[in-house]
XYZ file of C-alpha atoms in Angstrom:
191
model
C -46.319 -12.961 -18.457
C -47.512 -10.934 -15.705
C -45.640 -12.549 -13.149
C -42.734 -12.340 -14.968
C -43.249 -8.339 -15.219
C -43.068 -8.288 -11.238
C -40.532 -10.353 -10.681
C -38.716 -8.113 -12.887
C -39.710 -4.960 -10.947
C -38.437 -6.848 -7.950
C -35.103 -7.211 -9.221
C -34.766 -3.776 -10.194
C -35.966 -2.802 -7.073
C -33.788 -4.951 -5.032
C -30.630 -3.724 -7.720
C -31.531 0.010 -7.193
C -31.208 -0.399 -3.139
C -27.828 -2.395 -3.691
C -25.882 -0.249 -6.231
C -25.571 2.920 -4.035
C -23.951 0.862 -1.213
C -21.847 -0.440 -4.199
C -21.006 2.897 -5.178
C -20.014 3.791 -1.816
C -17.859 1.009 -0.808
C -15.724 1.241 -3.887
C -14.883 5.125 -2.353
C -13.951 3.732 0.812
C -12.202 0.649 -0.685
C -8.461 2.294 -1.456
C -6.545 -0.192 -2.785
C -2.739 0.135 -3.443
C -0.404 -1.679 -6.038
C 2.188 -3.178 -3.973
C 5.420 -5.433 -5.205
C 5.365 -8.220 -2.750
C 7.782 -11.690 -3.020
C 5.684 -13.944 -5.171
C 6.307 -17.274 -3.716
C 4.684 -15.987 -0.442
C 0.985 -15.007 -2.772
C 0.928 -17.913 -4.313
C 0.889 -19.663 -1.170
C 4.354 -21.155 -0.885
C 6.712 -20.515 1.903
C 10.422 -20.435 1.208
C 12.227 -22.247 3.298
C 15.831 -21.194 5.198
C 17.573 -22.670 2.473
C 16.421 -20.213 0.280
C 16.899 -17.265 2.687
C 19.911 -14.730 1.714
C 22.325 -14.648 4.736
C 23.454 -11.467 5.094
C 25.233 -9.081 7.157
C 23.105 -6.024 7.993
C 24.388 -2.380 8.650
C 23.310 -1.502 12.195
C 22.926 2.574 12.764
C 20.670 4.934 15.744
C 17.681 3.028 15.092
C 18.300 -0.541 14.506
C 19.699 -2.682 11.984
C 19.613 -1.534 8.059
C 17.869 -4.029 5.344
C 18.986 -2.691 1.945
C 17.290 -5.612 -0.076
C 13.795 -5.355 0.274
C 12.904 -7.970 -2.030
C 14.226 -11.017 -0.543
C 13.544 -13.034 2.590
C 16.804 -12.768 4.470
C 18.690 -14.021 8.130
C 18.549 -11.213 10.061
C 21.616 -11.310 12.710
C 21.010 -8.908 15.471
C 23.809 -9.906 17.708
C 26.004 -13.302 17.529
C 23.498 -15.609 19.207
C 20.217 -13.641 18.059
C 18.443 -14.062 14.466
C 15.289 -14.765 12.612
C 14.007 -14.872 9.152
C 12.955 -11.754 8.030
C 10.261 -11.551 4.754
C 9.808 -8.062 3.575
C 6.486 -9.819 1.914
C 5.142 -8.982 5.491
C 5.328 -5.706 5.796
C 2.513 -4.160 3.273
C 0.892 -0.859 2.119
C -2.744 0.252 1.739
C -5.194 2.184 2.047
C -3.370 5.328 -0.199
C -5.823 8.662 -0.168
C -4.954 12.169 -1.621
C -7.455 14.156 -2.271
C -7.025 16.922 -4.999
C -7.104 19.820 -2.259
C -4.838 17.936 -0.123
C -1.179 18.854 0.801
C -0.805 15.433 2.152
C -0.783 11.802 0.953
C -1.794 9.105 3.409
C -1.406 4.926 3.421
C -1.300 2.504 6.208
C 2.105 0.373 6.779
C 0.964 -3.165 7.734
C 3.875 -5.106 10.024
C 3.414 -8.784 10.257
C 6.848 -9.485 10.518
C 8.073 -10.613 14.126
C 10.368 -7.482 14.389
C 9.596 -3.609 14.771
C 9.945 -1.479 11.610
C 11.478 1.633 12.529
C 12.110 2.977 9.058
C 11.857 2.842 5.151
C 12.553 3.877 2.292
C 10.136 3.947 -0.331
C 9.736 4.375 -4.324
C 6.323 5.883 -5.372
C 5.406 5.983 -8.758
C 2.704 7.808 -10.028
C 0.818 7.193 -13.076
C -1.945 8.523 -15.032
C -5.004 6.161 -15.645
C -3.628 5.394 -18.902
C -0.409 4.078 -17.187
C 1.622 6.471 -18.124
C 4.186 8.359 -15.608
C 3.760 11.272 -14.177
C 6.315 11.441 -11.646
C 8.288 9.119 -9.469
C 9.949 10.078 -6.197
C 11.850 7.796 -3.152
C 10.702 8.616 0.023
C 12.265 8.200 3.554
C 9.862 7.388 6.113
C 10.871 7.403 9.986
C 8.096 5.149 12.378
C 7.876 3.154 14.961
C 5.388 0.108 13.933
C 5.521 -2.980 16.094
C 5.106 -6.434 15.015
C 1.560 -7.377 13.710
C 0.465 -3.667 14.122
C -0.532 -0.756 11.654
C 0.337 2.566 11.170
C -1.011 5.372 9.736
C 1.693 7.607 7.789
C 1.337 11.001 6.267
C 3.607 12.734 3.666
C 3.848 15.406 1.751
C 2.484 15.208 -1.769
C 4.087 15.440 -5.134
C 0.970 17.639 -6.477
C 2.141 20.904 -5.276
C -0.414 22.662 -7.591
C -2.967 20.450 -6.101
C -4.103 19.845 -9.506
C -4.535 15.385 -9.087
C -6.430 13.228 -6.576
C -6.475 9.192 -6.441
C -8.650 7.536 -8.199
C -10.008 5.478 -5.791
C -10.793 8.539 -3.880
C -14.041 10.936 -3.355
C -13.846 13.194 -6.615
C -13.339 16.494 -6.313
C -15.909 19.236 -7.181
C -12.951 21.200 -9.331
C -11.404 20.173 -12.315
C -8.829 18.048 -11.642
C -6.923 14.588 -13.122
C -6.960 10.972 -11.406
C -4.095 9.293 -11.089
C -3.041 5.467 -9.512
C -0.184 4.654 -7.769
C 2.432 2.397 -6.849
C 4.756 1.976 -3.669
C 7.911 -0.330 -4.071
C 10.097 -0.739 -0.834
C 13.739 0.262 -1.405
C 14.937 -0.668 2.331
C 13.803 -1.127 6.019
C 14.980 -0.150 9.203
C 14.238 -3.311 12.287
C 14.414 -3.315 15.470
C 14.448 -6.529 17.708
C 11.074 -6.257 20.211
């Protein structure tokens, strides 16, 4: 019985020195709801057969994909394409603090091609899931293949009055919120 009564204190001792590292990883873990092609999460490839051919709308920066949702042919002159998967370009990482005129998130590029610009949707929601605004957002960069960006915006809480959830929480009153960022279109470049 007495044994039992340390090894208990042990645990609790041992749980007491884990939880605050716990507590701080989940503020520095900022995780981001993204919309991704499916086939490539559950570990399935699609093959060129199920690629979209498509003619792309070349402009200043590169060539325009208007279909972010699909893995497409990407033709950047008559002898030069690849398959491009928007499932590998990615965001995370989202912070706003509730003082903050700014929202930050990382664009991840593991495509073979350099993303010059997109167009995103963000959605906003409070943590019961319901909306509390929705904006789309164009976004000019210059992120190489297999690289990582850091981009800034400004935020949709003008009234600084919301922070992410994820997020250190503020010493003023103010209401969490989660997020979501859906690609609308990129802009490629051939490296």
């Amino acid at each position: 019985m007495r044994n039992a009564f340390y090894h208990i204190l042990f645990l609790l001792s041992i749980f007491s020195l884990i939880v605050p590292s716990d507590l701080s990883a989940k503020r520095i873990k900022l995780t981001l709801k993204t919309y991704k092609d499916k086939s490539k999460e559950k570990g399935k490839t699609k093959s060129n057969n199920d690629a979209t051919d498509i003619i792309c709308n070349h402009d200043s920066t590169g060539i325009m994909i208007a279909d972010a949702s699909t893995v497409q042919i990407v033709h950047f002159n008559e002898s030069d394409s690849l398959l491009f998967n928007p499932a590998d370009i990615s965001f995370a990482g989202y912070d706003k603090e509730a003082s903050s005129s700014i929202e930050s998130f990382l664009i991840i590029n593991d495509s073979p091609v350099t993303l010059t610009g997109t167009t995103v949707r963000i959605i906003y929601k409070d943590m019961k899931q319901r909306m509390l605004h929705s904006r789309d957002y164009d976004i000019k960069c210059l992120i190489p293949s297999k690289q990582t960006r850091k981009i800034d915006i400004p935020t949709w809480d003008k009234q600084k009055t919301y922070y992410y959830y994820l997020g250190n929480k503020p010493k003023k009153i103010a209401t969490p919120y989660n997020v979501s960022i859906i690609p609308v279109s990129y802009t490629l470049e051939k490296e």
